[in-house]
């Protein structure tokens, strides 16, 4: 920060103002707490109908728990009907298991306690996108992601006040061996950020490594008693849980760590083409997964995670930001509230290949609906392109700009004396303007959200500034953010212990690419 | 209402066996387009009973019909569920023709084994490719998802395909395609097969780097590539009597 001028007036003149106005906002709220009501699209009767159909699906058709003998045994003991790998679950059993055991809200701890997030209830935690094999930026175009890209995105997510979480597989560092890259990914979250993060799920032993690294970072006792990892466990719709995901779920649940139990489906291929049927199937799948987590360890935190997309019936490609999945989102969010568990969905989903208009409006469609629906854990908030195949640097910046706007919107309407500002209306009176009145002078700086990406200047000014489009402006921003990035401090002993753990584990088995 | 009834009656009245050859073939193109399996089987049998060679039925009635389906799928006129029905109808016709073609010694259109690799359960794209291959008249053996190399070897041993298709959607599983290809090499059977790979996180460069014959970006390309590569191979290798196969 620039030094105050020495002449001593409180305003501080140009120097002070310049310093204050150019200071990047890095420290925001740890998460959003909504003051705006949720929006719903079905009434009691409609929701009850879907719940009833979900119970029918569980009881009559059942769900397959594939390749996991232990899971079948657990279900059998719980009273389900097992036929080969098919598990038929009596009506109400899943719901009871979840309502009797799973927390309605929980805290995920970060290594910096100021960044702890409260997941559930009226809270929303915004999380970067997940899972892309490719990255894209204006300079280098589309390419396979590397560890450097992964680190960059962790730095960017750390640097913005509008994301509360460091995410998980932000992009896949394909330059590292498949069976060891999780060490570097988890370490990057731990070291380059101090926000909470997600764990590895691609094999049970990788999940265990994540838990063991968390024990080094937070201490064994702390991890036993607190949730420090959230992980993404996908169903394989329709109505299947596979052994990889079940394996990871069991590791996390047993360690009291949270799982986002997510049936993600492309309606048309993985669920029927209609909204109500998709909602019922997703709900049944989520019930079976979350109840299973409670059987593995009663009280294990779970997030009811789902998002649906529609399918291009002309090619089979998933489509995003379309209207039907938004209806599903509203219904499933309401079901999660009725059940009493936190809900994950949404994100800046789109099928755009570059950070263009399609990418932006499809993303905006999903982000806004997800916020209104009452999502608690919003994975994929920033960076998503190409249906999740590519992580965009410029798109990341555009999305966090939207995330910033959502922060403001969720504050709702200020009905205080200052908010109502009758005095200002009295002071100014008819026919004058508000630009210089007391009320404006006290409030102008924070009154309106200021986008860092949008250009609101005149055409001529915009032209003088280089006629930059949105992506070009966003490009400058992420470069500056990376240049300005400062690594959060970490106790050197902890860092050494983490690195030693990683080294010892990496040396204990050969590299493999599967 | 009455118009609709008229249409239905017209449909019921259409007796394929009364059509002259040229009209029957055109009708079969329409029936393939509309995904009418029984009608395709019936038409196939009628043409055979009129003395058409299986080869001629195949190319003029079926393959030509599916070519039209392929064009309209590409152009977004036909939708996936419709193409699935067309492919099924094609499969019906092929079920009748295949044994007859084998008897005449005509080379079959092609046989493919396809599966998603170990550790990966993504199969929507793979299923589409299998469907389109069937539509093109290939015999397709789908070995499902999560396949270790042994499954591929067994299927190759049992079915002796022209083509091995592999699908992977995860960057953590796509390197496994190389494991399979390398093992084909070790077993000395790599050159007996055309290896095609696909899946959204792959690209051309990756396909070549792991030693596949081609990367296919979508199902339509998978059909074109498979057809042209089989033709190429047959032209470049002298016909050996395939008694054992
Ligand atoms: C000759 O042989 C050939 C030729 C051509 C071939 C071919 C073979 N195979 C395909 N083709 C080509 O032709 C087809 C038709 O035109 C095309 O096939 P595609 O498959 O590309 O296209 C289909 C028609 C439609 N596309 C798809 O079906 C894939 C869509 C996306 C969104 C996707 C889906 C649907 C799913 N997923 Co997954 N999934 C994603 C995908 C992102 C994306 N946009 O691609 C991706 C691939 N998944 C990912 C992830 C992370 C995961 N998924 C998982 C699970 C799932 C679902 C089960 C939910 C579901 C699959 C359902 C199913 N039955 O297949 C998990 C892994 C499970 C496992 N063990 O495999 C999990 C690990 C998530 C988790 N944490 O639980 C990401 C990849 C990460 C990485 N490291 O590479 C991902 C990019 C999405 C993301 N951003 O997270 C061509 O590629």
PDB file of C-alpha atoms and ligand atoms in Angstrom, chain A residues 130-133 169 172 181 201-202 232-238 242 244-245 262-266 270 307 311 315-318 320 380 384 386-390, chain B residues 114 119-129 133 163-174 177 196-201 214-220 222, ligand 1:
ATOM      1  CA  UNK A 130     -13.923 -29.494 -12.140  1.00  0.00           C
ATOM      2  CA  UNK A 131     -12.519 -32.217 -14.336  1.00  0.00           C
ATOM      3  CA  UNK A 132     -11.340 -30.688 -17.618  1.00  0.00           C
ATOM      4  CA  UNK A 133      -8.661 -32.472 -19.602  1.00  0.00           C
ATOM      5  CA  UNK A 169      -9.694 -31.546 -10.137  1.00  0.00           C
ATOM      6  CA  UNK A 172      -6.307 -32.656 -15.119  1.00  0.00           C
ATOM      7  CA  UNK A 181      -0.876 -36.995  -9.969  1.00  0.00           C
ATOM      8  CA  UNK A 201     -11.858 -40.100  -6.070  1.00  0.00           C
ATOM      9  CA  UNK A 202     -10.443 -41.996  -9.021  1.00  0.00           C
ATOM     10  CA  UNK A 232     -17.335 -35.729  -5.687  1.00  0.00           C
ATOM     11  CA  UNK A 233     -18.933 -39.157  -5.990  1.00  0.00           C
ATOM     12  CA  UNK A 234     -20.873 -39.638  -9.230  1.00  0.00           C
ATOM     13  CA  UNK A 235     -23.615 -42.176  -9.784  1.00  0.00           C
ATOM     14  CA  UNK A 236     -23.598 -43.949 -13.110  1.00  0.00           C
ATOM     15  CA  UNK A 237     -27.157 -43.257 -14.120  1.00  0.00           C
ATOM     16  CA  UNK A 238     -29.456 -44.937 -14.695  1.00  0.00           C
ATOM     17  CA  UNK A 242     -19.771 -48.423  -9.637  1.00  0.00           C
ATOM     18  CA  UNK A 244     -14.531 -46.987  -8.099  1.00  0.00           C
ATOM     19  CA  UNK A 245     -16.952 -44.429  -6.738  1.00  0.00           C
ATOM     20  CA  UNK A 262     -24.075 -36.861  -7.338  1.00  0.00           C
ATOM     21  CA  UNK A 263     -26.246 -38.430  -9.913  1.00  0.00           C
ATOM     22  CA  UNK A 264     -25.251 -36.275 -12.876  1.00  0.00           C
ATOM     23  CA  UNK A 265     -27.209 -37.209 -15.906  1.00  0.00           C
ATOM     24  CA  UNK A 266     -27.709 -36.393 -19.504  1.00  0.00           C
ATOM     25  CA  UNK A 270     -29.176 -41.532 -18.757  1.00  0.00           C
ATOM     26  CA  UNK A 307     -27.049 -31.702 -12.055  1.00  0.00           C
ATOM     27  CA  UNK A 311     -29.003 -34.029 -24.835  1.00  0.00           C
ATOM     28  CA  UNK A 315     -25.994 -35.909 -32.176  1.00  0.00           C
ATOM     29  CA  UNK A 316     -25.974 -37.303 -28.656  1.00  0.00           C
ATOM     30  CA  UNK A 317     -23.886 -34.420 -27.320  1.00  0.00           C
ATOM     31  CA  UNK A 318     -24.708 -33.025 -23.889  1.00  0.00           C
ATOM     32  CA  UNK A 320     -26.033 -26.926 -21.190  1.00  0.00           C
ATOM     33  CA  UNK A 380     -18.267 -25.513 -11.644  1.00  0.00           C
ATOM     34  CA  UNK A 384     -16.150 -24.280 -17.491  1.00  0.00           C
ATOM     35  CA  UNK A 386     -17.086 -27.152 -23.872  1.00  0.00           C
ATOM     36  CA  UNK A 387     -19.339 -29.218 -21.635  1.00  0.00           C
ATOM     37  CA  UNK A 388     -16.550 -29.616 -19.112  1.00  0.00           C
ATOM     38  CA  UNK A 389     -13.838 -30.614 -21.541  1.00  0.00           C
ATOM     39  CA  UNK A 390     -11.937 -27.376 -21.282  1.00  0.00           C
TER      40      UNK A 390
ATOM     41  CA  UNK B 114     -15.715 -52.241 -29.361  1.00  0.00           C
ATOM     42  CA  UNK B 119     -11.315 -47.892 -15.111  1.00  0.00           C
ATOM     43  CA  UNK B 120     -13.796 -46.074 -17.310  1.00  0.00           C
ATOM     44  CA  UNK B 121     -17.547 -46.471 -17.346  1.00  0.00           C
ATOM     45  CA  UNK B 122     -18.450 -43.780 -19.882  1.00  0.00           C
ATOM     46  CA  UNK B 123     -20.348 -45.507 -22.654  1.00  0.00           C
ATOM     47  CA  UNK B 124     -22.825 -43.171 -24.323  1.00  0.00           C
ATOM     48  CA  UNK B 125     -20.407 -42.293 -27.137  1.00  0.00           C
ATOM     49  CA  UNK B 126     -19.253 -45.882 -27.545  1.00  0.00           C
ATOM     50  CA  UNK B 127     -22.862 -47.036 -27.826  1.00  0.00           C
ATOM     51  CA  UNK B 128     -23.504 -44.463 -30.530  1.00  0.00           C
ATOM     52  CA  UNK B 129     -20.483 -45.638 -32.483  1.00  0.00           C
ATOM     53  CA  UNK B 133     -21.423 -49.302 -37.285  1.00  0.00           C
ATOM     54  CA  UNK B 163     -11.585 -53.581 -36.309  1.00  0.00           C
ATOM     55  CA  UNK B 164     -10.885 -53.016 -32.679  1.00  0.00           C
ATOM     56  CA  UNK B 165     -12.592 -49.905 -31.324  1.00  0.00           C
ATOM     57  CA  UNK B 166     -11.707 -48.456 -27.954  1.00  0.00           C
ATOM     58  CA  UNK B 167     -13.376 -45.638 -26.107  1.00  0.00           C
ATOM     59  CA  UNK B 168     -12.072 -43.607 -23.138  1.00  0.00           C
ATOM     60  CA  UNK B 169     -13.464 -40.401 -21.662  1.00  0.00           C
ATOM     61  CA  UNK B 170     -11.019 -39.857 -18.832  1.00  0.00           C
ATOM     62  CA  UNK B 171      -7.467 -38.585 -19.049  1.00  0.00           C
ATOM     63  CA  UNK B 172      -6.759 -41.137 -16.333  1.00  0.00           C
ATOM     64  CA  UNK B 173      -7.932 -44.017 -18.529  1.00  0.00           C
ATOM     65  CA  UNK B 174      -6.981 -42.982 -22.053  1.00  0.00           C
ATOM     66  CA  UNK B 177      -5.453 -47.675 -24.752  1.00  0.00           C
ATOM     67  CA  UNK B 196      -9.652 -47.079 -33.957  1.00  0.00           C
ATOM     68  CA  UNK B 197      -9.942 -44.978 -30.848  1.00  0.00           C
ATOM     69  CA  UNK B 198     -12.288 -42.239 -29.683  1.00  0.00           C
ATOM     70  CA  UNK B 199     -13.649 -40.270 -26.750  1.00  0.00           C
ATOM     71  CA  UNK B 200     -13.933 -36.551 -26.083  1.00  0.00           C
ATOM     72  CA  UNK B 201     -10.625 -35.982 -24.247  1.00  0.00           C
ATOM     73  CA  UNK B 214      -6.930 -43.465 -36.402  1.00  0.00           C
ATOM     74  CA  UNK B 215      -8.711 -41.249 -33.943  1.00  0.00           C
ATOM     75  CA  UNK B 216     -12.419 -40.765 -34.665  1.00  0.00           C
ATOM     76  CA  UNK B 217     -13.920 -37.541 -33.412  1.00  0.00           C
ATOM     77  CA  UNK B 218     -17.513 -38.724 -33.678  1.00  0.00           C
ATOM     78  CA  UNK B 219     -19.677 -41.651 -34.694  1.00  0.00           C
ATOM     79  CA  UNK B 220     -20.066 -40.547 -38.299  1.00  0.00           C
ATOM     80  CA  UNK B 222     -15.971 -43.693 -37.052  1.00  0.00           C
TER      81      UNK B 222
HETATM   82  C1  LIG C   1     -13.662 -46.422 -32.584  1.00  0.00           C
HETATM   83  O1  LIG C   1     -13.942 -46.150 -31.295  1.00  0.00           O
HETATM   84  C2  LIG C   1     -14.510 -44.980 -31.000  1.00  0.00           C
HETATM   85  C3  LIG C   1     -14.739 -43.971 -31.947  1.00  0.00           C
HETATM   86  C4  LIG C   1     -15.329 -42.783 -31.601  1.00  0.00           C
HETATM   87  C5  LIG C   1     -15.703 -42.601 -30.279  1.00  0.00           C
HETATM   88  C6  LIG C   1     -15.473 -43.607 -29.315  1.00  0.00           C
HETATM   89  C7  LIG C   1     -14.874 -44.800 -29.684  1.00  0.00           C
HETATM   90  N1  LIG C   1     -15.921 -43.163 -28.129  1.00  0.00           N
HETATM   91  C8  LIG C   1     -16.419 -41.941 -28.320  1.00  0.00           C
HETATM   92  N2  LIG C   1     -16.300 -41.570 -29.621  1.00  0.00           N
HETATM   93  C9  LIG C   1     -16.754 -40.379 -30.328  1.00  0.00           C
HETATM   94  O2  LIG C   1     -18.009 -40.655 -30.884  1.00  0.00           O
HETATM   95  C10 LIG C   1     -19.049 -40.350 -29.938  1.00  0.00           C
HETATM   96  C11 LIG C   1     -20.314 -39.998 -30.637  1.00  0.00           C
HETATM   97  O3  LIG C   1     -20.194 -38.900 -31.489  1.00  0.00           O
HETATM   98  C12 LIG C   1     -18.464 -39.259 -29.065  1.00  0.00           C
HETATM   99  O4  LIG C   1     -18.531 -39.764 -27.745  1.00  0.00           O
HETATM  100  P1  LIG C   1     -18.566 -38.856 -26.438  1.00  0.00           P
HETATM  101  O5  LIG C   1     -18.575 -39.765 -25.278  1.00  0.00           O
HETATM  102  O6  LIG C   1     -17.507 -37.861 -26.532  1.00  0.00           O
HETATM  103  O7  LIG C   1     -19.989 -38.117 -26.549  1.00  0.00           O
HETATM  104  C13 LIG C   1     -21.179 -38.664 -26.076  1.00  0.00           C
HETATM  105  C14 LIG C   1     -22.124 -38.889 -27.212  1.00  0.00           C
HETATM  106  C15 LIG C   1     -21.785 -37.689 -25.077  1.00  0.00           C
HETATM  107  N3  LIG C   1     -20.873 -37.390 -24.003  1.00  0.00           N
HETATM  108  C16 LIG C   1     -20.762 -38.123 -22.898  1.00  0.00           C
HETATM  109  O8  LIG C   1     -21.459 -39.096 -22.710  1.00  0.00           O
HETATM  110  C17 LIG C   1     -19.777 -37.671 -21.845  1.00  0.00           C
HETATM  111  C18 LIG C   1     -20.272 -36.392 -21.187  1.00  0.00           C
HETATM  112  C19 LIG C   1     -19.629 -36.034 -19.856  1.00  0.00           C
HETATM  113  C20 LIG C   1     -20.353 -34.822 -19.292  1.00  0.00           C
HETATM  114  C21 LIG C   1     -19.611 -37.128 -18.764  1.00  0.00           C
HETATM  115  C22 LIG C   1     -20.641 -37.998 -18.356  1.00  0.00           C
HETATM  116  C23 LIG C   1     -21.965 -38.056 -19.082  1.00  0.00           C
HETATM  117  C24 LIG C   1     -20.496 -38.879 -17.256  1.00  0.00           C
HETATM  118  N4  LIG C   1     -19.438 -38.919 -16.380  1.00  0.00           N
HETATM  119 CO1  LIG C   1     -17.748 -38.079 -16.668  1.00  0.00          CO
HETATM  120  N5  LIG C   1     -18.412 -37.106 -18.141  1.00  0.00           N
HETATM  121  C25 LIG C   1     -17.532 -36.280 -18.768  1.00  0.00           C
HETATM  122  C26 LIG C   1     -18.079 -35.754 -20.037  1.00  0.00           C
HETATM  123  C27 LIG C   1     -17.743 -34.347 -20.437  1.00  0.00           C
HETATM  124  C28 LIG C   1     -17.935 -34.158 -21.919  1.00  0.00           C
HETATM  125  N6  LIG C   1     -18.508 -33.062 -22.282  1.00  0.00           N
HETATM  126  O9  LIG C   1     -17.549 -34.991 -22.710  1.00  0.00           O
HETATM  127  C29 LIG C   1     -16.100 -36.302 -18.299  1.00  0.00           C
HETATM  128  C30 LIG C   1     -15.382 -37.092 -19.360  1.00  0.00           C
HETATM  129  N7  LIG C   1     -16.160 -37.020 -17.020  1.00  0.00           N
HETATM  130  C31 LIG C   1     -15.271 -36.615 -16.146  1.00  0.00           C
HETATM  131  C32 LIG C   1     -15.158 -37.093 -14.805  1.00  0.00           C
HETATM  132  C33 LIG C   1     -14.193 -36.374 -13.915  1.00  0.00           C
HETATM  133  C34 LIG C   1     -15.916 -38.160 -14.316  1.00  0.00           C
HETATM  134  N8  LIG C   1     -16.982 -38.720 -14.982  1.00  0.00           N
HETATM  135  C35 LIG C   1     -17.544 -39.689 -14.204  1.00  0.00           C
HETATM  136  C36 LIG C   1     -18.827 -40.195 -14.358  1.00  0.00           C
HETATM  137  C37 LIG C   1     -19.713 -39.787 -15.348  1.00  0.00           C
HETATM  138  C38 LIG C   1     -21.153 -40.219 -15.397  1.00  0.00           C
HETATM  139  C39 LIG C   1     -21.376 -41.632 -14.909  1.00  0.00           C
HETATM  140  C40 LIG C   1     -21.948 -39.283 -14.529  1.00  0.00           C
HETATM  141  C41 LIG C   1     -21.520 -39.946 -16.902  1.00  0.00           C
HETATM  142  C42 LIG C   1     -21.270 -41.155 -17.841  1.00  0.00           C
HETATM  143  C43 LIG C   1     -22.479 -41.958 -18.136  1.00  0.00           C
HETATM  144  C44 LIG C   1     -22.266 -42.975 -19.190  1.00  0.00           C
HETATM  145  N9  LIG C   1     -23.070 -44.002 -19.154  1.00  0.00           N
HETATM  146  O10 LIG C   1     -21.430 -42.864 -20.053  1.00  0.00           O
HETATM  147  C45 LIG C   1     -16.635 -40.080 -13.080  1.00  0.00           C
HETATM  148  C46 LIG C   1     -15.752 -41.278 -13.488  1.00  0.00           C
HETATM  149  C47 LIG C   1     -16.484 -42.575 -13.490  1.00  0.00           C
HETATM  150  C48 LIG C   1     -15.628 -43.686 -14.058  1.00  0.00           C
HETATM  151  N10 LIG C   1     -15.161 -44.593 -13.230  1.00  0.00           N
HETATM  152  O11 LIG C   1     -15.396 -43.722 -15.240  1.00  0.00           O
HETATM  153  C49 LIG C   1     -15.798 -38.789 -12.921  1.00  0.00           C
HETATM  154  C50 LIG C   1     -14.389 -39.103 -12.456  1.00  0.00           C
HETATM  155  C51 LIG C   1     -16.533 -37.807 -11.992  1.00  0.00           C
HETATM  156  C52 LIG C   1     -16.505 -38.132 -10.530  1.00  0.00           C
HETATM  157  N11 LIG C   1     -15.696 -37.471  -9.785  1.00  0.00           N
HETATM  158  O12 LIG C   1     -17.259 -38.917 -10.067  1.00  0.00           O
HETATM  159  C53 LIG C   1     -14.416 -35.530 -16.742  1.00  0.00           C
HETATM  160  C54 LIG C   1     -13.070 -36.044 -17.267  1.00  0.00           C
HETATM  161  C55 LIG C   1     -11.984 -35.912 -16.259  1.00  0.00           C
HETATM  162  C56 LIG C   1     -10.690 -36.398 -16.755  1.00  0.00           C
HETATM  163  N12 LIG C   1      -9.823 -36.640 -15.841  1.00  0.00           N
HETATM  164  O13 LIG C   1     -10.438 -36.538 -17.899  1.00  0.00           O
HETATM  165  C57 LIG C   1     -15.354 -34.979 -17.848  1.00  0.00           C
HETATM  166  C58 LIG C   1     -14.595 -34.261 -18.940  1.00  0.00           C
HETATM  167  C59 LIG C   1     -16.388 -34.041 -17.189  1.00  0.00           C
HETATM  168  C60 LIG C   1     -15.832 -33.116 -16.176  1.00  0.00           C
HETATM  169  N13 LIG C   1     -15.430 -31.917 -16.525  1.00  0.00           N
HETATM  170  O14 LIG C   1     -15.746 -33.462 -15.015  1.00  0.00           O
HETATM  171  C61 LIG C   1     -17.037 -39.110 -29.582  1.00  0.00           C
HETATM  172  O15 LIG C   1     -16.098 -38.821 -28.575  1.00  0.00           O
END
